[in-house]
Coordinates of C-alpha atoms in Angstrom, one line a residue:
Chain A
M14 CA 59.7 -74.2 60.9
R15 CA 61.4 -74.9 64.2
T16 CA 64.8 -73.5 63.3
Q17 CA 63.3 -70.2 62.2
P18 CA 63.5 -68.2 65.4
R19 CA 67.2 -69.1 65.9
L20 CA 68.0 -68.3 62.3
F21 CA 66.2 -65.0 62.6
L22 CA 68.3 -64.1 65.6
L23 CA 71.4 -65.0 63.7
V24 CA 70.3 -62.8 60.8
L25 CA 69.7 -59.9 63.2
A26 CA 73.1 -60.4 64.8
L27 CA 74.6 -60.3 61.4
F28 CA 72.7 -57.2 60.6
A29 CA 74.0 -55.7 63.8
A30 CA 77.5 -56.6 62.7
L31 CA 76.9 -54.8 59.5
L32 CA 75.7 -51.6 61.0
L33 CA 76.9 -48.9 58.8
S34 CA 79.0 -46.4 60.7
G35 CA 77.9 -43.0 59.5
G36 CA 80.2 -41.4 57.0
S37 CA 81.2 -37.8 57.6
E38 CA 83.2 -34.9 56.3
V39 CA 82.7 -33.9 52.7
R40 CA 85.8 -32.4 51.2
A41 CA 84.6 -31.2 47.9
Q42 CA 83.2 -28.4 45.8
S43 CA 80.7 -29.0 43.0
H44 CA 81.9 -31.3 40.4
S45 CA 81.2 -33.0 37.2
A46 CA 82.7 -36.1 35.7
P47 CA 82.1 -38.1 32.5
L48 CA 79.8 -41.0 32.6
E49 CA 80.0 -44.0 30.3
L50 CA 76.7 -45.3 29.0
L51 CA 76.9 -49.0 28.5
A52 CA 74.9 -50.5 25.6
S53 CA 72.7 -52.1 28.3
G54 CA 71.7 -48.6 29.5
H55 CA 73.8 -48.8 32.7
I56 CA 75.9 -45.9 33.8
A57 CA 79.6 -46.6 34.5
I58 CA 81.8 -44.0 36.3
Q59 CA 85.4 -43.8 37.2
V60 CA 85.9 -43.9 40.9
R61 CA 89.0 -43.6 43.1
L62 CA 88.9 -45.7 46.2
N63 CA 91.3 -44.9 49.1
G64 CA 93.3 -42.8 46.7
Q65 CA 93.8 -45.7 44.3
G66 CA 92.3 -46.6 41.0
P67 CA 90.5 -45.4 39.0
Y68 CA 88.0 -48.2 39.3
R69 CA 85.0 -48.6 37.0
M70 CA 81.7 -48.8 38.9
I71 CA 78.0 -48.7 38.1
L72 CA 76.1 -45.7 39.3
D73 CA 72.8 -47.2 40.6
T74 CA 70.1 -45.1 42.1
G75 CA 68.2 -48.3 42.9
A76 CA 71.0 -49.6 45.2
P77 CA 70.8 -48.3 48.8
V78 CA 74.3 -49.5 49.5
T79 CA 77.7 -49.2 47.8
F80 CA 79.4 -52.5 46.8
I81 CA 83.0 -53.2 45.9
S82 CA 84.2 -56.5 44.4
T83 CA 86.4 -58.9 46.3
R84 CA 89.1 -58.3 43.6
V85 CA 89.1 -54.6 44.6
A86 CA 88.9 -55.3 48.3
R87 CA 92.0 -57.4 47.9
A88 CA 93.8 -54.8 45.8
L89 CA 93.1 -52.2 48.5
K90 CA 94.2 -54.6 51.2
I91 CA 90.9 -54.3 53.0
V92 CA 90.4 -57.2 55.4
P93 CA 86.9 -57.5 56.9
P94 CA 87.1 -57.1 60.6
A95 CA 87.6 -60.4 62.4
G96 CA 85.1 -61.7 64.9
P97 CA 83.7 -64.9 66.3
N98 CA 80.8 -65.0 63.8
Q99 CA 82.9 -64.2 60.8
P100 CA 83.1 -67.2 58.5
A101 CA 85.2 -67.1 55.4
P102 CA 83.7 -65.3 52.4
T103 CA 80.7 -67.2 51.2
A104 CA 78.3 -67.1 48.2
L105 CA 79.1 -64.4 45.7
G106 CA 82.2 -63.5 47.6
F107 CA 80.2 -61.8 50.3
G108 CA 82.9 -60.4 52.6
G109 CA 80.9 -58.3 55.0
Q110 CA 81.1 -54.6 55.4
T111 CA 84.0 -52.2 55.3
V112 CA 84.5 -48.5 55.6
L113 CA 86.4 -47.0 52.7
K114 CA 88.7 -44.1 53.8
S115 CA 87.7 -42.3 50.7
L116 CA 85.5 -42.6 47.6
A117 CA 86.1 -40.0 44.9
V118 CA 84.4 -39.3 41.6
G119 CA 86.3 -36.5 39.7
D120 CA 87.0 -33.8 42.2
T121 CA 84.2 -34.9 44.6
E122 CA 85.4 -36.9 47.5
Q123 CA 83.5 -38.6 50.4
K124 CA 85.5 -39.7 53.4
D125 CA 84.6 -42.7 55.5
M126 CA 82.2 -44.4 53.0
P127 CA 80.6 -47.6 54.2
A128 CA 80.7 -50.3 51.5
L129 CA 79.9 -54.0 51.2
I130 CA 82.4 -56.5 49.7
L131 CA 80.5 -58.5 47.2
D132 CA 80.8 -59.9 43.7
H133 CA 77.4 -58.7 42.7
P134 CA 76.2 -61.1 39.9
I135 CA 74.7 -58.4 37.8
V136 CA 78.0 -56.4 37.9
E137 CA 79.9 -59.6 37.1
A138 CA 77.6 -60.4 34.2
L139 CA 77.9 -56.8 32.8
G140 CA 81.6 -56.9 33.4
G141 CA 81.9 -60.1 31.4
V142 CA 80.5 -58.3 28.4
F143 CA 81.5 -54.6 28.7
G144 CA 84.9 -55.1 30.4
R145 CA 85.8 -55.2 34.0
L146 CA 83.5 -53.5 36.5
D147 CA 84.4 -53.1 40.1
G148 CA 81.2 -52.5 42.0
I149 CA 78.2 -50.3 42.5
V150 CA 77.9 -46.7 43.7
G151 CA 74.6 -46.5 45.5
F152 CA 72.4 -44.2 47.6
S153 CA 74.9 -44.3 50.5
F154 CA 77.2 -42.1 48.3
F155 CA 75.0 -40.1 45.9
S156 CA 72.5 -39.0 48.6
R157 CA 75.1 -36.8 50.2
F158 CA 75.2 -34.7 47.0
H159 CA 73.0 -32.7 44.7
T160 CA 73.4 -35.4 42.0
T161 CA 72.8 -34.6 38.4
I162 CA 72.7 -37.4 35.8
D163 CA 72.9 -36.0 32.3
Y164 CA 72.5 -38.9 30.0
L165 CA 72.5 -36.8 26.8
N166 CA 75.8 -35.0 27.5
A167 CA 77.3 -38.1 29.3
R168 CA 78.1 -36.2 32.5
V169 CA 77.4 -36.8 36.1
S170 CA 77.9 -34.3 38.9
F171 CA 77.9 -34.4 42.6
E172 CA 77.6 -31.1 44.6
P173 CA 77.7 -31.6 48.4
V174 CA 74.5 -31.0 50.3
D175 CA 73.7 -31.2 54.0
Y176 CA 72.3 -34.7 54.0
K177 CA 73.5 -37.8 55.7
P178 CA 71.8 -41.1 54.7
E179 CA 70.3 -43.0 57.6
D180 CA 71.4 -46.4 58.7
I181 CA 69.5 -48.7 56.3
M182 CA 69.8 -51.6 58.6
A183 CA 67.6 -50.0 61.3
G184 CA 64.8 -49.3 58.9
M185 CA 64.9 -52.8 57.4
M186 CA 65.0 -54.6 60.7
S187 CA 62.1 -52.7 62.2
R188 CA 60.2 -53.4 59.0
L189 CA 61.0 -57.1 59.2
M190 CA 60.1 -57.2 62.9
K191 CA 56.8 -55.4 62.3
G192 CA 55.9 -57.5 59.3
M193 CA 56.6 -60.7 61.2
G194 CA 54.9 -59.6 64.4
G195 CA 51.2 -59.3 65.1
A196 CA 48.8 -56.4 64.5
Q197 CA 50.4 -53.1 63.7
K198 CA 49.1 -49.6 64.5
A199 CA 48.1 -47.5 61.6
R200 CA 50.5 -44.6 60.9
V201 CA 48.8 -41.2 61.4
I202 CA 49.4 -38.6 58.7
A203 CA 49.7 -35.2 60.3
P204 CA 49.4 -31.9 58.4
R205 CA 52.3 -29.6 59.2
S206 CA 50.2 -26.5 59.2
L207 CA 46.6 -25.3 59.6
W208 CA 44.6 -24.6 56.5
G209 CA 41.1 -24.2 57.9
L210 CA 39.0 -26.4 55.7
T211 CA 37.5 -29.9 55.8
I212 CA 37.5 -32.4 53.0
T213 CA 35.8 -35.7 52.0
A214 CA 36.2 -38.2 49.2
S215 CA 34.0 -37.2 46.4
A216 CA 30.6 -39.0 45.9
Q217 CA 32.0 -40.6 42.7
N218 CA 35.1 -41.5 44.6
D219 CA 37.2 -39.8 42.0
G220 CA 39.0 -37.3 44.2
V221 CA 38.7 -35.0 47.2
V222 CA 36.1 -32.3 47.7
V223 CA 36.1 -29.3 50.0
N224 CA 33.3 -29.6 52.6
Q225 CA 33.6 -26.6 54.7
V226 CA 35.8 -23.5 54.7
Y227 CA 36.3 -21.9 58.1
A228 CA 35.8 -18.2 58.3
R229 CA 39.0 -16.1 58.7
S230 CA 41.2 -19.1 58.0
A231 CA 44.1 -19.4 55.6
A232 CA 41.9 -21.4 53.3
A233 CA 39.2 -18.7 53.3
A234 CA 41.9 -16.1 52.6
A235 CA 43.1 -18.2 49.6
G236 CA 39.6 -18.3 48.2
F237 CA 38.6 -21.9 48.7
R238 CA 34.9 -22.7 48.4
P239 CA 32.8 -25.7 49.5
G240 CA 32.5 -28.0 46.5
D241 CA 35.9 -27.3 45.1
H242 CA 37.5 -30.5 43.8
I243 CA 41.2 -30.4 44.9
T244 CA 43.3 -32.1 42.2
I245 CA 46.9 -31.0 42.9
L246 CA 48.6 -29.7 46.0
D247 CA 52.2 -28.4 45.5
D248 CA 52.7 -30.6 42.4
R249 CA 51.3 -33.7 44.3
W250 CA 48.2 -35.5 43.1
T251 CA 45.4 -35.5 45.6
D252 CA 43.3 -38.4 44.3
T253 CA 42.4 -39.6 47.8
V254 CA 41.9 -38.1 51.2
N255 CA 45.2 -39.7 52.4
D256 CA 47.0 -38.3 49.3
L257 CA 45.9 -34.8 50.4
Y258 CA 47.1 -35.4 54.0
E259 CA 50.4 -36.7 52.8
A260 CA 50.9 -33.6 50.6
A261 CA 49.8 -31.3 53.5
S262 CA 52.2 -33.1 55.9
L263 CA 55.1 -31.6 53.8
I264 CA 53.9 -28.0 53.8
A265 CA 55.5 -25.8 56.5
P266 CA 53.4 -22.9 57.8
N267 CA 53.6 -19.5 56.3
Q268 CA 54.9 -20.8 53.0
P269 CA 52.9 -20.1 49.9
V270 CA 51.6 -23.2 48.2
V271 CA 49.9 -23.6 44.8
V272 CA 46.7 -25.7 44.8
K273 CA 44.8 -26.6 41.7
V274 CA 41.0 -27.1 42.1
L275 CA 38.2 -27.8 39.8
R276 CA 35.2 -25.6 40.4
G277 CA 32.4 -26.9 38.2
T278 CA 34.3 -27.4 35.0
Q279 CA 36.8 -24.6 35.5
E280 CA 40.3 -25.3 36.7
I281 CA 41.4 -22.6 39.2
V282 CA 44.8 -22.1 40.7
L283 CA 44.8 -20.9 44.3
T284 CA 47.7 -19.9 46.4
V285 CA 47.4 -20.6 50.1
R286 CA 49.6 -19.6 53.0
P287 CA 48.7 -22.1 55.7
R288 CA 49.3 -21.0 59.3
I289 CA 50.9 -22.4 62.5
G290 CA 48.3 -24.6 64.1
L291 CA 46.4 -27.8 64.1
Chain B
M24 CA 74.9 -71.0 54.3
K25 CA 74.4 -69.0 57.5
R26 CA 75.0 -65.7 55.8
F27 CA 72.7 -66.4 52.9
P28 CA 69.6 -64.6 54.3
V29 CA 71.5 -61.4 55.0
L30 CA 73.2 -61.5 51.7
A31 CA 69.9 -62.2 50.0
L32 CA 68.5 -59.1 51.6
F33 CA 71.2 -57.0 50.2
L34 CA 70.7 -58.4 46.8
L35 CA 67.0 -57.7 47.0
L36 CA 67.7 -54.1 47.8
V37 CA 69.6 -53.6 44.6
A38 CA 66.9 -53.4 42.1
G39 CA 69.3 -53.5 39.2
R40 CA 68.7 -55.9 36.3
C41 CA 70.7 -57.0 33.4
S42 CA 68.4 -58.9 31.2
A43 CA 66.2 -57.0 28.8
A44 CA 65.4 -57.1 25.1
P45 CA 65.6 -53.9 23.1
P46 CA 62.5 -51.6 23.1
P47 CA 62.3 -49.2 20.2
A48 CA 62.7 -45.4 20.9
E49 CA 59.5 -43.8 21.9
P50 CA 58.0 -40.4 21.0
A51 CA 57.3 -38.1 24.0
A52 CA 54.6 -35.6 24.9
S53 CA 56.9 -33.5 27.1
K54 CA 58.9 -31.0 25.0
P55 CA 62.7 -30.8 25.2
G56 CA 63.8 -28.2 27.7
S57 CA 60.6 -28.6 29.8
V58 CA 61.5 -28.7 33.5
Y59 CA 59.5 -30.8 36.0
H60 CA 59.5 -30.8 39.8
I61 CA 58.9 -34.4 40.6
P62 CA 57.7 -35.2 44.1
Y63 CA 59.4 -38.3 45.6
R64 CA 59.7 -40.1 48.8
L65 CA 62.4 -42.3 50.3
E66 CA 60.9 -45.6 51.2
D67 CA 62.1 -47.7 54.2
A68 CA 64.7 -49.6 52.1
Q69 CA 66.1 -46.3 50.9
H70 CA 64.9 -46.4 47.4
L71 CA 63.6 -43.2 45.7
L72 CA 59.9 -43.7 45.0
V73 CA 57.8 -41.7 42.5
R74 CA 54.2 -42.1 41.5
A75 CA 52.9 -42.4 37.9
K76 CA 49.7 -43.0 36.1
L77 CA 49.6 -45.4 33.2
N78 CA 46.9 -44.8 30.6
G79 CA 45.2 -42.7 33.2
K80 CA 45.1 -45.4 35.8
G81 CA 46.8 -45.4 39.1
P82 CA 48.8 -43.8 40.6
Y83 CA 51.4 -46.6 41.0
N84 CA 54.7 -46.6 42.9
F85 CA 57.9 -46.8 41.0
I86 CA 61.6 -46.9 42.1
I87 CA 64.0 -44.6 40.3
D88 CA 66.7 -47.1 39.2
T89 CA 69.5 -46.2 36.9
G90 CA 70.6 -49.8 37.4
A91 CA 67.6 -51.1 35.5
P92 CA 67.8 -51.2 31.7
A93 CA 64.1 -50.4 31.2
L94 CA 60.8 -49.5 32.6
Y95 CA 59.4 -52.5 34.5
V96 CA 55.6 -52.8 35.2
G97 CA 54.3 -55.6 37.3
A98 CA 52.2 -58.1 35.4
D99 CA 49.2 -57.6 37.8
I100 CA 49.3 -53.9 37.2
A101 CA 49.5 -54.2 33.4
D102 CA 46.6 -56.7 33.5
K103 CA 44.5 -54.2 35.6
I104 CA 45.3 -51.5 33.0
G105 CA 44.5 -53.8 30.2
V106 CA 47.9 -53.9 28.6
K107 CA 48.9 -57.3 27.4
P108 CA 52.6 -58.1 26.9
A109 CA 53.7 -59.3 23.5
P110 CA 55.3 -62.9 23.5
D111 CA 58.7 -61.2 23.9
G112 CA 57.6 -59.8 27.3
W113 CA 57.3 -56.1 26.2
G114 CA 54.2 -54.0 26.4
V115 CA 53.3 -50.5 25.4
F116 CA 51.6 -47.9 27.5
D117 CA 50.0 -45.1 25.4
R118 CA 50.5 -42.5 28.1
L119 CA 52.7 -42.4 31.2
E120 CA 52.3 -39.4 33.5
V121 CA 54.8 -38.9 36.3
E122 CA 53.5 -37.0 39.4
G123 CA 54.9 -33.5 38.9
G124 CA 53.7 -33.4 35.3
A125 CA 56.2 -35.1 33.0
V126 CA 54.4 -37.1 30.3
L127 CA 55.7 -39.7 27.9
E128 CA 53.7 -41.3 25.2
R129 CA 53.9 -44.8 23.7
V130 CA 56.3 -46.0 26.4
K131 CA 57.7 -49.5 26.1
A132 CA 57.9 -51.5 29.3
R133 CA 58.9 -55.0 30.5
I134 CA 55.7 -56.5 31.8
E135 CA 57.1 -58.5 34.7
S136 CA 58.0 -58.1 38.4
P137 CA 61.7 -58.7 38.9
A138 CA 62.5 -61.2 41.7
Q139 CA 63.9 -58.4 43.9
L140 CA 60.6 -56.5 43.7
K141 CA 58.5 -59.6 44.5
G142 CA 60.7 -60.3 47.5
M143 CA 60.6 -56.7 48.7
N144 CA 56.8 -56.7 48.5
A145 CA 56.5 -60.1 50.2
M146 CA 58.6 -58.9 53.1
G147 CA 57.2 -55.5 53.2
L148 CA 60.7 -54.1 53.2
A149 CA 59.9 -50.8 51.6
G150 CA 56.9 -50.1 53.9
V151 CA 54.8 -49.5 50.8
R152 CA 53.9 -51.7 47.8
I153 CA 56.2 -51.1 44.8
D154 CA 54.6 -51.6 41.4
G155 CA 57.5 -51.3 39.1
V156 CA 60.8 -49.7 38.3
F157 CA 61.8 -46.7 36.2
G158 CA 64.9 -47.7 34.3
F159 CA 67.1 -46.5 31.4
N160 CA 64.6 -46.2 28.5
L161 CA 62.4 -43.9 30.6
L162 CA 64.9 -42.0 32.7
A163 CA 67.2 -41.2 29.8
N164 CA 64.5 -39.0 28.4
F165 CA 65.5 -36.5 31.1
R166 CA 68.4 -34.9 32.8
I167 CA 67.8 -36.0 36.4
E168 CA 68.7 -34.0 39.5
I169 CA 68.4 -35.7 42.9
D170 CA 68.8 -33.6 46.1
M171 CA 67.7 -35.2 49.3
T172 CA 67.5 -31.8 51.0
Q173 CA 64.7 -30.9 48.6
P174 CA 61.2 -32.4 48.5
K175 CA 61.2 -32.8 44.8
M176 CA 63.6 -34.0 42.1
T177 CA 64.2 -31.8 39.0
W178 CA 63.8 -33.5 35.6
T179 CA 64.6 -31.6 32.4
R180 CA 63.3 -33.2 29.2
Q181 CA 66.1 -34.1 26.8
A182 CA 65.9 -35.7 23.4
G183 CA 68.2 -37.2 20.9
L184 CA 69.6 -40.2 22.8
N185 CA 69.2 -43.7 21.5
L186 CA 67.0 -45.3 24.1
T187 CA 67.5 -48.9 23.0
P188 CA 69.4 -50.7 25.7
M189 CA 70.8 -54.2 25.0
S190 CA 70.9 -57.0 27.4
A191 CA 74.3 -58.3 28.4
S192 CA 73.8 -61.4 26.4
E193 CA 72.7 -59.5 23.3
S194 CA 75.8 -57.4 23.3
A195 CA 78.1 -60.3 24.1
N196 CA 78.5 -61.3 20.4
G197 CA 78.5 -64.9 21.4
K198 CA 80.8 -64.5 24.4
A199 CA 79.7 -66.4 27.4
V200 CA 77.9 -64.2 30.0
P201 CA 78.4 -65.4 33.6
T202 CA 74.9 -66.1 34.8
Q203 CA 75.6 -68.6 37.5
G204 CA 75.7 -65.8 40.1
I205 CA 72.4 -64.5 38.9
T206 CA 70.7 -67.9 39.4
Q207 CA 72.3 -68.1 42.8
M208 CA 71.0 -64.6 43.6
E209 CA 67.5 -65.4 42.5
S210 CA 67.4 -68.5 44.7
L211 CA 68.7 -66.6 47.7
T212 CA 66.1 -63.9 47.1
K213 CA 63.3 -66.5 47.0
M214 CA 64.7 -68.1 50.2
A215 CA 64.7 -64.8 52.1
S216 CA 61.3 -63.9 50.8
A217 CA 59.9 -67.1 52.1
L218 CA 61.7 -66.8 55.4
F219 CA 60.7 -63.2 56.1
A220 CA 57.4 -63.1 54.4
Q221 CA 55.1 -60.5 56.0
K222 CA 52.3 -62.2 57.9
T223 CA 49.9 -59.2 57.7
P224 CA 50.3 -56.2 55.6
P225 CA 50.5 -52.9 57.6
P226 CA 47.2 -51.1 58.0
A227 CA 46.5 -48.1 55.8
P228 CA 47.6 -44.8 57.3
V229 CA 44.9 -42.6 58.8
P230 CA 44.6 -38.8 58.8
R231 CA 45.3 -36.9 62.0
G232 CA 42.3 -35.4 63.8
F233 CA 41.5 -31.7 63.4
F234 CA 41.5 -29.1 66.2
G235 CA 41.1 -25.7 64.7
M236 CA 43.4 -23.5 66.7
E237 CA 46.1 -21.1 65.4
F238 CA 49.3 -20.0 67.1
S239 CA 51.3 -16.9 66.1
S240 CA 54.7 -18.6 66.6
D241 CA 55.9 -22.1 67.1
K242 CA 59.2 -20.8 68.6
A243 CA 57.8 -19.0 71.6
D244 CA 58.2 -20.9 74.9
T245 CA 54.4 -21.0 75.5
A246 CA 51.7 -22.4 73.4
Q247 CA 49.3 -19.5 73.5
V248 CA 46.3 -19.7 71.2
A249 CA 46.3 -16.8 68.6
A250 CA 42.9 -17.7 67.1
V251 CA 40.2 -20.3 67.3
L252 CA 38.3 -21.2 64.1
A253 CA 34.6 -20.6 64.6
G254 CA 32.7 -23.9 64.6
S255 CA 35.8 -26.0 64.8
P256 CA 36.4 -28.8 67.4
A257 CA 38.5 -26.3 69.5
A258 CA 35.7 -23.8 69.5
K259 CA 33.2 -26.5 70.5
A260 CA 35.5 -27.5 73.4
G261 CA 35.6 -23.9 74.6
V262 CA 39.1 -23.0 73.7
K263 CA 39.5 -19.2 73.7
T264 CA 42.0 -16.8 72.1
R265 CA 45.0 -16.1 74.5
D266 CA 44.5 -19.4 76.4
K267 CA 47.9 -20.9 77.3
I268 CA 48.0 -24.6 76.8
T269 CA 50.2 -26.1 79.5
A270 CA 49.5 -29.8 79.2
L271 CA 47.4 -32.3 77.2
A272 CA 46.2 -35.9 77.7
I273 CA 45.5 -38.0 74.6
G274 CA 42.8 -40.7 75.0
G275 CA 43.3 -42.4 78.3
D276 CA 47.0 -41.4 78.5
P277 CA 48.4 -39.4 81.4
A278 CA 48.7 -35.7 80.8
A279 CA 52.0 -34.5 79.4
D280 CA 53.4 -31.0 79.7
V281 CA 53.4 -28.7 76.6
Q282 CA 56.4 -26.5 76.1
S283 CA 55.5 -24.6 72.9
A284 CA 53.2 -24.7 70.0
A285 CA 55.7 -26.8 68.1
D286 CA 55.8 -29.3 71.1
L287 CA 52.0 -29.4 71.1
M288 CA 51.9 -30.2 67.4
K289 CA 54.6 -32.9 67.8
Q290 CA 52.7 -34.5 70.7
A291 CA 49.4 -34.3 68.9
A292 CA 50.8 -35.7 65.6
T293 CA 49.5 -39.2 66.3
V294 CA 46.0 -38.2 67.3
A295 CA 43.5 -39.9 65.0
A296 CA 40.2 -38.3 64.2
G297 CA 37.6 -39.1 66.9
T298 CA 40.2 -39.3 69.7
T299 CA 39.3 -37.4 72.9
V300 CA 42.0 -35.0 74.0
R301 CA 42.0 -33.1 77.3
F302 CA 43.8 -29.7 77.5
M303 CA 45.0 -28.0 80.6
V304 CA 45.0 -24.3 79.9
L305 CA 45.9 -21.1 81.8
R306 CA 43.2 -18.5 81.3
N307 CA 43.6 -15.2 83.1
G308 CA 45.8 -17.0 85.6
K309 CA 43.3 -19.7 86.3
K310 CA 43.7 -23.4 85.4
V311 CA 40.9 -24.7 83.2
T312 CA 40.5 -28.2 81.7
L313 CA 38.9 -28.5 78.3
T314 CA 37.8 -31.7 76.5
L315 CA 38.1 -31.7 72.7
I316 CA 37.2 -34.4 70.2
A317 CA 39.5 -34.4 67.3
G318 CA 37.6 -33.7 64.1
Q319 CA 37.4 -35.7 60.9
G320 CA 38.7 -34.5 57.5
G321 CA 40.1 -31.1 58.6
I322 CA 43.5 -29.7 57.8

């Protein structure tokens, strides 16, 4: 397709225009608010935007971004920033990106929240049945909190934590570029600490088996033996060699870790304290 | 029209669905009050991903999605497991085990891949293949705590909630449901998927090579070897306790200075097994160069 490179550039340019400016300052203590469980199983919460509202929005852990409807954007007098490549709102009321001064649920408030202006069709469809819905609260908000979703008691709570979501555009663009480009280099999975054993896939290819345990290593101290079949490392399944490396890549040195092994037919729980090294 | 691809990408990222027929409530193997620490990862498109085995097969990758009314399992996966959907599109998995230990029995699932998932997989947006979605009828069995500063979520088994979601059209009581936008969204999604389809899937990750040397601190401003594991690649290369590693050269790359053990581990993090690495070390005040071949299968 001849137009594709140009179109791709345009898309990247639009991505760049949409770069999410990082939100900042959390002004909140821990807090809980009611949630409304719609008959469809969706969660609606009451949200104040820029001190106005409340608005009724869907809490969606599957949405990386936060959306507000064009209706709300108008009510809040948000005008998308003007620019040479800024056509009028298009399909689904897509009005580009904005930064809300504040998004608050109960007593929890997040300043400078990036949001997209969009009449999301699913929100519109649900709204048509369950009453007006004004948007989606996604990862860009809830990831900044220890978020608890309590379906049974119909409560949700957001306690601030020290986490700032990354710019989703960067990740998506690099992924798209990589996918469209030529050969990619394989990612290397690096253990974070030194255990002192070697492993191989089992002969039946049904898991990972210890080959060798180095003398005076952390693994030797923990009681690993050659032939041990490692099944779970720190709650993570180790069905494959890569699984085991992925799990080990998360284990900091000098931290006790529980490992489950099958020795013959016996399940044994070992605690290992891997060391600084490689 | 110009903005459609971007818009479609955003739509793709929102895994939410609104059409689903009602599954009956399912009994569960996990007991109320049980607490599970569920490992997760954040994939490239910023979805929370967990792994689960269905009827003992897998593991498969699922997105945690409160915006989905039900558990969705891709038709190809269900076929592999041998679960056939009923004519209404629902299937039943006898046992679903989430990594971290939570188990549900007789779980109802939509056997289909939502358009957004197909698109994300076609474009490789997530950086990993996504096999399905954990939605309401599965998630609402638990109180779910998500904290990105922790490597695991906390799920507490709860019981007593009616887990039968209704689709928008079912609960509409004859009222018209606006579906024009959804049709539009799906065509945008298809367009973006075709436009940005991944030519070659990324190669499978490979384990880092093994060295076999310990350090007493990763904060100290020298990388001084505290111990060498007997028989390890480091031992074979002639690395000795108390050697100070000052630089390393990976493969044919030029040598780079090493500031600390942490710096060494960072620089060596991409060394695949079988790679030749040269170390410049200070031993009793003398400069020595050692050549090590990174080992296979060691951690």
